[in-house]
Amino acid sequence: MNDTRKRRPTLQDIADQTGVTKMTVSRYLRDPHTVAEGTRGRIAAVVEELGYIPNRAPDILSNATSKAIGILLPSLSNQVFSALVHGIETVTRPAGYQTLLAHYGYNPEQEEEQVASLLSYHVDGLILSDSLHTERTRKMIATAGIPVVETMDLPQNPIDMVVGMDHRAAARAMVTEMLRRGRRKVVYLGARLDVRTQLRMEGYYQAMADFGLDGQHLLTEQSSSFTLGGQLLEQALARYPDLDGLFCTNDDVAVGALLQCQARWIPVPQQIAIAGCNALDIGHAMTPKLASIVTPREEIGREAATMLLARLGGQPRPDNRMDLGFSLYEGESLG
């Protein structure tokens, strides 16, 4: 069977076309300023012409640092995690580090597979988006001996370093605000039963208990979406027809519930107050503007990357745990 793959240009190809040694080309690729200006221009032109792709496998196989950071993401479509990655890369890119992204769909066993894959590439560090891991994942990370930052949550027993926020406290604060404004029949809507959904539900129940009220919730393992938010609203109304408030685990569910209220001519916030979490842009575009918990996702990414690179640079921070807090955007949907 013929191999139809096109042969990649090599260092020797560049050397042959520029009349310099492979060593000079290699030196240029590591740091162009170590090569004479005229030679630099010739090499740059040939690299551009050939579409040369650097081969870093020899460095990795020789146990040199890979200059790569592995990032584990539970969702590729969720804006929350795109903001996290953006924050990370504002720090890693100027420092000369590449980022390798792996997706695991909120599944700890799939995360285990992706961690194994990233470690096989000898990444210098890992940034994780969850605090729930399999025992094998923890063992592999311990064996690899590389720095790890867990983000978004604040686990009691982190693997190594952690940068996040208190989702339980944030939910408690938002629901307390709803109750302070006179709501008494607030229902919690949760989807994708990950750690953060559970923590927010605990905060919801704490706030209800603070006011001497019994809480009610509707949960589903389905992925969050506007459509799902509308469906959960219908189920909540059928089960709790006298509800006067909804606290939703995220803005996708909250926006879907708000749109369905409008479709049914249910006035928000006059009849039902609605609040979400993450303060996504779509919530600000809604009428009324959606109340939501402001989560510092991009800042979490920046701080996680900064903490990781400090460790890699031999200057670790004194505190391995960073709580970046939250704020409430009250919008117009609380009443």
XYZ file of C-alpha atoms in Angstrom:
335
model
C 0.000 0.000 0.000
C 1.466 3.341 -1.048
C 1.967 6.065 1.571
C 0.436 9.156 -0.024
C 1.414 11.490 2.804
C 3.484 14.438 1.634
C 7.039 14.523 3.008
C 7.502 17.391 5.448
C 10.348 19.845 4.825
C 13.368 19.175 7.059
C 16.136 21.282 8.573
C 18.408 19.915 5.833
C 16.032 21.196 3.140
C 16.225 24.695 4.605
C 20.001 24.437 4.962
C 20.388 23.332 1.314
C 18.309 26.235 0.009
C 20.012 28.867 2.140
C 23.611 27.628 1.928
C 24.073 27.378 5.717
C 24.494 24.430 8.075
C 21.694 22.551 9.787
C 23.151 23.815 13.074
C 22.678 27.426 11.953
C 19.073 26.739 10.924
C 18.404 25.041 14.267
C 19.940 27.992 16.127
C 17.767 30.394 14.129
C 14.591 28.443 14.975
C 15.429 28.525 18.686
C 16.346 32.230 18.711
C 16.533 34.196 15.431
C 18.686 36.910 17.008
C 21.614 34.479 17.432
C 22.013 34.443 13.624
C 23.470 37.244 11.475
C 20.838 39.571 10.038
C 21.396 38.663 6.384
C 21.342 34.941 7.100
C 18.278 35.461 9.271
C 16.389 36.990 6.351
C 17.304 34.158 3.970
C 16.286 31.452 6.443
C 13.022 33.234 7.252
C 12.135 33.436 3.555
C 12.762 29.704 2.969
C 10.905 28.695 6.146
C 7.940 30.713 4.866
C 8.213 29.303 1.324
C 8.390 25.674 2.439
C 5.788 25.978 5.185
C 8.273 24.361 7.576
C 6.779 22.700 10.676
C 9.190 22.432 13.639
C 9.672 18.903 14.970
C 9.862 19.002 18.744
C 9.770 15.239 19.260
C 13.561 14.948 19.790
C 13.421 17.488 22.623
C 10.533 15.668 24.253
C 12.162 12.239 23.880
C 15.406 13.524 25.359
C 13.430 14.487 28.496
C 13.858 18.185 27.845
C 10.879 20.299 28.870
C 8.116 20.143 26.296
C 7.174 23.813 26.808
C 3.558 22.598 26.656
C 0.740 22.836 29.206
C -2.165 20.385 29.121
C -5.652 21.804 29.749
C -8.607 19.525 30.537
C -12.017 20.930 29.579
C -15.417 19.355 30.326
C -17.085 21.223 27.448
C -15.902 22.823 24.208
C -19.173 24.654 23.545
C -19.539 26.333 26.943
C -18.457 29.994 26.991
C -17.342 29.558 30.583
C -14.425 27.377 29.522
C -13.490 29.375 26.436
C -13.001 32.331 28.809
C -10.888 30.124 31.103
C -8.638 29.105 28.189
C -8.341 32.691 27.015
C -7.154 33.707 30.466
C -4.622 30.869 30.545
C -3.190 31.698 27.132
C -2.707 35.385 27.918
C -0.046 34.107 30.332
C 1.335 30.987 28.630
C 1.751 32.409 25.127
C 4.080 35.316 26.072
C 6.086 32.836 28.181
C 6.657 30.611 25.141
C 4.395 27.746 26.216
C 2.000 25.883 23.937
C -1.376 24.696 25.226
C -2.790 21.249 24.465
C -6.566 21.039 24.986
C -8.388 17.818 25.825
C -12.167 17.421 26.175
C -13.838 14.903 28.504
C -17.565 15.717 28.531
C -17.904 15.926 32.335
C -16.991 12.221 32.544
C -14.263 11.338 35.118
C -13.370 8.114 33.266
C -12.963 10.038 30.017
C -10.902 12.634 31.891
C -8.672 9.750 33.018
C -8.069 8.748 29.383
C -7.299 12.310 28.363
C -4.888 12.837 31.272
C -3.038 9.673 30.229
C -2.852 10.975 26.651
C -1.551 14.412 27.670
C 1.038 12.905 30.018
C 2.272 10.715 27.150
C 3.282 13.959 25.403
C 5.414 14.920 28.419
C 3.493 18.130 29.134
C 5.229 20.270 31.742
C 2.052 20.856 33.769
C -1.706 20.334 33.828
C -4.629 22.697 34.399
C -7.831 20.853 35.336
C -11.396 22.198 35.233
C -12.899 19.886 37.851
C -12.136 18.618 41.321
C -13.666 15.137 40.940
C -11.124 12.631 39.546
C -10.699 8.866 39.396
C -8.109 7.187 41.595
C -6.061 6.276 38.510
C -6.017 9.902 37.367
C -4.618 10.925 40.728
C -2.017 8.132 40.629
C -0.870 9.023 37.107
C -0.462 12.669 38.057
C 1.485 11.718 41.178
C 3.751 9.464 39.115
C 4.335 12.170 36.499
C 5.543 14.517 39.229
C 4.483 17.660 37.375
C 2.667 20.688 38.816
C -1.125 20.679 38.575
C -3.703 23.421 39.105
C -7.366 22.585 39.643
C -9.637 25.467 38.649
C -13.199 26.752 39.009
C -13.924 25.005 42.342
C -12.192 25.104 45.732
C -11.805 21.418 46.672
C -10.970 20.615 50.276
C -8.224 18.171 49.261
C -6.673 19.478 46.051
C -4.159 17.406 44.103
C -1.661 20.262 44.192
C -2.626 23.895 43.568
C -6.124 25.339 43.172
C -7.623 28.584 41.839
C -11.380 29.044 41.952
C -14.397 30.398 43.773
C -16.955 29.267 46.343
C -20.014 28.221 44.329
C -21.950 27.309 47.455
C -21.484 30.788 48.932
C -22.303 32.447 45.602
C -25.593 30.563 45.246
C -26.485 31.308 48.845
C -25.874 35.021 48.250
C -28.030 35.166 45.102
C -30.938 33.237 46.613
C -30.701 35.361 49.765
C -31.102 38.451 47.561
C -34.191 36.928 45.935
C -35.698 36.157 49.347
C -34.764 39.575 50.693
C -36.866 41.047 47.892
C -39.919 39.127 49.047
C -39.834 35.818 47.134
C -40.839 32.748 49.142
C -41.482 29.950 46.624
C -38.109 29.836 44.879
C -37.271 26.607 43.001
C -33.770 25.469 41.988
C -33.265 24.223 38.414
C -30.127 22.133 37.858
C -28.665 20.400 34.815
C -25.548 18.376 34.024
C -25.065 17.065 37.539
C -21.436 18.072 37.959
C -19.772 19.256 41.156
C -20.688 22.917 40.588
C -24.375 22.125 40.083
C -24.356 20.235 43.388
C -22.537 23.024 45.230
C -24.982 25.658 43.956
C -27.898 23.512 45.060
C -26.383 23.271 48.547
C -26.056 27.065 48.646
C -29.676 27.411 47.516
C -30.893 25.165 50.335
C -28.760 27.024 52.877
C -30.383 30.328 51.883
C -33.882 28.854 52.030
C -33.146 27.404 55.481
C -31.813 30.800 56.630
C -35.329 32.177 55.991
C -37.065 29.169 57.523
C -38.298 27.962 54.141
C -38.418 24.534 52.503
C -36.613 24.380 49.179
C -37.663 22.516 46.041
C -35.554 21.492 43.069
C -35.712 19.932 39.626
C -32.577 18.208 38.311
C -31.628 16.581 35.016
C -28.440 14.988 33.722
C -28.994 16.572 30.300
C -26.604 19.198 28.988
C -27.648 22.785 29.632
C -29.395 24.629 26.808
C -32.031 27.287 26.258
C -34.459 24.569 25.175
C -33.799 22.612 28.363
C -34.425 25.749 30.435
C -37.848 26.108 28.832
C -38.648 22.448 29.493
C -37.605 22.713 33.139
C -39.794 25.800 33.558
C -42.807 23.828 32.281
C -42.042 20.968 34.670
C -41.578 23.356 37.592
C -44.911 25.085 36.924
C -46.679 21.736 36.701
C -45.181 20.549 39.982
C -45.097 23.855 41.898
C -47.813 26.081 40.360
C -47.418 28.731 43.063
C -43.665 29.216 42.511
C -42.549 32.869 42.469
C -38.849 32.494 41.756
C -36.321 30.354 39.871
C -32.646 30.054 40.705
C -30.940 28.300 37.805
C -27.576 26.570 37.868
C -26.404 28.620 34.863
C -27.475 31.284 32.403
C -28.357 28.850 29.602
C -31.091 27.333 31.751
C -32.138 30.747 33.126
C -32.434 32.357 29.668
C -34.437 29.372 28.403
C -36.794 29.669 31.378
C -37.146 33.426 30.844
C -37.934 33.004 27.135
C -40.533 30.349 27.937
C -42.138 32.649 30.512
C -42.429 35.301 27.825
C -43.908 32.782 25.392
C -46.552 31.974 28.014
C -47.166 35.639 28.842
C -45.886 35.129 32.390
C -44.466 38.483 33.501
C -40.873 38.472 34.746
C -40.117 39.588 37.396
C -43.638 40.558 38.464
C -44.889 36.959 38.739
C -41.647 34.975 38.650
C -38.166 36.261 39.511
C -35.306 34.510 37.677
C -31.567 34.365 38.363
C -28.731 32.421 36.755
C -24.999 31.976 37.087
C -21.947 33.058 35.045
C -23.295 36.430 33.806
C -22.971 35.570 30.112
C -23.459 38.279 27.513
C -26.843 36.935 26.375
C -28.265 37.648 29.829
C -27.410 41.326 29.404
C -29.133 41.328 25.994
C -32.401 39.963 27.408
C -35.399 42.077 28.389
C -35.502 42.149 31.348
C -31.749 41.847 31.871
C -30.992 38.563 33.621
C -29.733 38.631 37.209
C -26.709 36.369 37.544
C -23.661 35.431 39.602
C -20.524 36.959 38.085
C -17.857 34.248 37.971
C -14.258 35.423 37.310
C -13.509 32.777 34.685
C -10.829 34.601 32.704
C -9.104 35.757 35.877
C -9.135 32.178 37.166
C -7.364 31.119 33.962
C -4.737 33.863 34.263
C -4.018 33.121 37.908
C -3.880 29.360 37.322
C -1.350 29.776 34.521
C 0.678 32.283 36.527
C 0.770 29.920 39.500
C 1.788 26.984 37.292
C 4.575 28.870 35.497
C 5.889 30.210 38.794
C 6.262 26.627 40.007
C 7.927 25.574 36.750
C 10.288 28.539 37.049
C 11.375 27.477 40.515
C 9.645 30.399 42.229
C 6.461 28.887 43.666
C 3.918 31.134 45.323
C 3.609 30.835 49.101
C -0.111 29.986 48.917
C -1.281 27.041 46.784
C -4.968 27.946 47.199
C -6.548 31.077 45.728
C -10.202 32.098 46.114
C -11.031 34.784 43.534
C -14.523 35.395 44.896
C -17.665 36.427 43.014
C -20.135 39.283 42.700
C -23.851 39.530 41.950
C -25.257 41.196 38.857
C -28.787 42.109 39.902
C -30.038 42.916 36.403
C -33.786 43.462 36.101
C -35.197 39.982 36.612
C -35.287 39.904 40.423
C -38.100 42.399 40.944
